[in-house]
mmCIF file of C-alpha atoms in Angstrom:
data_model
loop_
_atom_site.group_PDB
_atom_site.id
_atom_site.type_symbol
_atom_site.label_atom_id
_atom_site.label_comp_id
_atom_site.label_asym_id
_atom_site.label_seq_id
_atom_site.Cartn_x
_atom_site.Cartn_y
_atom_site.Cartn_z
ATOM 1 C CA MET I 1 4.745 -1.977 -12.200
ATOM 2 C CA ALA I 2 2.567 0.701 -13.692
ATOM 3 C CA SER I 3 -0.103 2.314 -11.670
ATOM 4 C CA ARG I 4 -3.223 3.580 -13.448
ATOM 5 C CA SER I 5 -1.736 7.150 -13.390
ATOM 6 C CA GLY I 6 1.040 5.813 -15.760
ATOM 7 C CA ILE I 7 3.929 6.269 -13.218
ATOM 8 C CA VAL I 8 6.072 3.247 -13.409
ATOM 9 C CA PHE I 9 8.068 1.720 -10.466
ATOM 10 C CA GLU I 10 9.399 -1.872 -9.927
ATOM 11 C CA ASP I 11 7.299 -4.124 -8.109
ATOM 12 C CA PHE I 12 9.513 -5.423 -5.217
ATOM 13 C CA PHE I 13 6.561 -7.012 -3.227
ATOM 14 C CA PRO I 14 6.862 -10.768 -4.441
ATOM 15 C CA THR I 15 10.404 -10.789 -3.482
ATOM 16 C CA MET I 16 9.727 -9.181 -0.155
ATOM 17 C CA VAL I 17 6.955 -11.846 0.498
ATOM 18 C CA GLU I 18 9.578 -14.670 -0.510
ATOM 19 C CA LYS I 19 12.128 -13.245 1.920
ATOM 20 C CA LEU I 20 9.918 -12.127 4.732
ATOM 21 C CA GLY I 21 6.954 -14.421 4.680
ATOM 22 C CA ALA I 22 3.292 -13.156 4.899
ATOM 23 C CA ASP I 23 3.687 -12.028 8.437
ATOM 24 C CA GLY I 24 6.863 -10.070 7.881
ATOM 25 C CA PHE I 25 5.513 -8.703 4.672
ATOM 26 C CA MET I 26 2.405 -7.465 6.305
ATOM 27 C CA LYS I 27 4.449 -5.767 9.077
ATOM 28 C CA GLU I 28 6.607 -3.882 6.426
ATOM 29 C CA LEU I 29 3.357 -2.685 4.806
ATOM 30 C CA CYS I 30 1.981 -1.513 8.233
ATOM 31 C CA ASN I 31 5.467 0.296 8.615
ATOM 32 C CA GLY I 32 4.986 1.937 5.357
ATOM 33 C CA PHE I 33 1.511 3.167 6.509
ATOM 34 C CA HIS I 34 3.140 4.777 9.561
ATOM 35 C CA LEU I 35 5.602 6.534 7.334
ATOM 36 C CA LEU I 36 2.813 8.262 5.234
ATOM 37 C CA VAL I 37 0.082 8.819 7.845
ATOM 38 C CA ASP I 38 -1.113 12.173 9.001
ATOM 39 C CA ARG I 39 0.042 11.984 12.669
ATOM 40 C CA GLU I 40 -3.118 14.085 13.928
ATOM 41 C CA LYS I 41 -5.699 12.093 12.014
ATOM 42 C CA GLY I 42 -4.114 8.727 12.146
ATOM 43 C CA VAL I 43 -4.871 8.015 8.445
ATOM 44 C CA ILE I 44 -3.203 8.681 5.067
ATOM 45 C CA THR I 45 -4.810 11.921 3.845
ATOM 46 C CA PHE I 46 -4.169 13.549 0.437
ATOM 47 C CA GLU I 47 -1.934 16.051 2.203
ATOM 48 C CA SER I 48 0.185 13.504 4.000
ATOM 49 C CA LEU I 49 0.540 11.369 0.856
ATOM 50 C CA LYS I 50 1.466 14.435 -1.229
ATOM 51 C CA LYS I 51 3.994 15.534 1.490
ATOM 52 C CA ASN I 52 5.671 12.140 1.648
ATOM 53 C CA LEU I 53 5.676 11.186 -2.063
ATOM 54 C CA ALA I 54 9.625 11.163 -1.953
ATOM 55 C CA VAL I 55 9.432 8.283 0.477
ATOM 56 C CA LEU I 56 7.844 6.224 -2.150
ATOM 57 C CA GLY I 57 10.005 7.597 -5.121
ATOM 58 C CA LEU I 58 7.104 9.198 -6.553
ATOM 59 C CA GLU I 59 7.970 12.987 -6.498
ATOM 60 C CA GLY I 60 6.659 13.752 -9.914
ATOM 61 C CA MET I 61 2.949 12.786 -9.214
ATOM 62 C CA SER I 62 0.374 15.412 -9.765
ATOM 63 C CA ASP I 63 -2.236 16.331 -7.512
ATOM 64 C CA ASP I 64 -4.835 14.517 -9.642
ATOM 65 C CA GLU I 65 -2.784 11.230 -9.563
ATOM 66 C CA VAL I 66 -2.313 11.508 -5.640
ATOM 67 C CA MET I 67 -6.064 12.121 -5.357
ATOM 68 C CA SER I 68 -7.009 9.035 -7.646
ATOM 69 C CA MET I 69 -4.665 6.993 -5.546
ATOM 70 C CA VAL I 70 -6.461 7.978 -2.328
ATOM 71 C CA ARG I 71 -9.850 7.450 -4.063
ATOM 72 C CA GLU I 72 -8.810 4.012 -5.369
ATOM 73 C CA GLY I 73 -8.002 2.777 -1.891
ATOM 74 C CA ASP I 74 -10.787 4.480 0.130
ATOM 75 C CA VAL I 75 -13.134 1.933 0.493
ATOM 76 C CA ASP I 76 -15.227 3.619 3.463
ATOM 77 C CA GLY I 77 -15.642 6.834 1.527
ATOM 78 C CA ASP I 78 -14.119 9.140 4.155
ATOM 79 C CA GLY I 79 -11.510 10.520 1.748
ATOM 80 C CA ALA I 80 -8.564 9.003 3.513
ATOM 81 C CA LEU I 81 -6.657 5.687 3.990
ATOM 82 C CA ASN I 82 -6.789 3.748 7.060
ATOM 83 C CA GLU I 83 -4.178 1.129 7.615
ATOM 84 C CA ARG I 84 -6.347 -1.826 6.204
ATOM 85 C CA GLU I 85 -7.158 0.212 2.998
ATOM 86 C CA PHE I 86 -3.601 1.053 2.622
ATOM 87 C CA CYS I 87 -2.365 -2.449 2.860
ATOM 88 C CA THR I 88 -5.128 -3.674 0.596
ATOM 89 C CA LEU I 89 -4.382 -1.042 -2.026
ATOM 90 C CA MET I 90 -0.717 -1.759 -2.156
ATOM 91 C CA VAL I 91 -1.349 -5.537 -2.495
ATOM 92 C CA ARG I 92 -3.919 -4.649 -5.415
ATOM 93 C CA LEU I 93 -1.261 -2.570 -7.051
ATOM 94 C CA SER I 94 0.959 -5.586 -7.464
ATOM 95 C CA PRO I 95 -0.036 -7.771 -10.135
ATOM 96 C CA ASP I 96 2.622 -10.519 -9.455
ATOM 97 C CA LEU I 97 1.435 -10.472 -5.749
ATOM 98 C CA MET I 98 -2.170 -10.917 -6.630
ATOM 99 C CA THR I 99 -1.357 -14.042 -8.465
ATOM 100 C CA THR I 100 0.378 -15.400 -5.441
ATOM 101 C CA SER I 101 -2.319 -13.996 -2.819
ATOM 102 C CA LYS I 102 -3.785 -17.637 -2.363
ATOM 103 C CA GLN I 103 -0.667 -18.682 -0.920
ATOM 104 C CA LEU I 104 -0.365 -15.760 1.419
ATOM 105 C CA LEU I 105 -3.793 -16.428 2.654
ATOM 106 C CA LYS I 106 -2.995 -20.234 3.205
ATOM 107 C CA GLU I 107 0.104 -19.143 5.017
ATOM 108 C CA ALA I 108 -1.656 -16.454 7.202
ATOM 109 C CA LEU I 109 -4.390 -18.980 8.140
ATOM 110 C CA LEU I 110 -1.690 -21.611 9.091
ATOM 111 C CA THR I 111 -0.050 -19.327 11.421
ATOM 112 C CA ASP I 112 -3.138 -18.217 13.244
ATOM 113 C CA MET I 113 -3.907 -21.723 14.139
#
């Protein structure tokens, strides 16, 4: 998968969804959020993301690329990513996952009933 910044990494999300189901996949995304979060602020900041790039296998990202990633996911404009923004961004960055998002939504709705 290629991000807007030109850094390429393999998109494992569709395989994860297939193996874990929608609920399990969302739990793993939340776990990913907690790996990257600024413990004091409770959100992913530029600094916490930059510090933890190795966890994502993205050690070579420039400051501009890291800031672009934060900006792309920052829906509420506070300069950081909360858990919902992070999960949404990760799904949006997975083209194959976006094509199957309707199935994920159906599965999630059925489990809530």
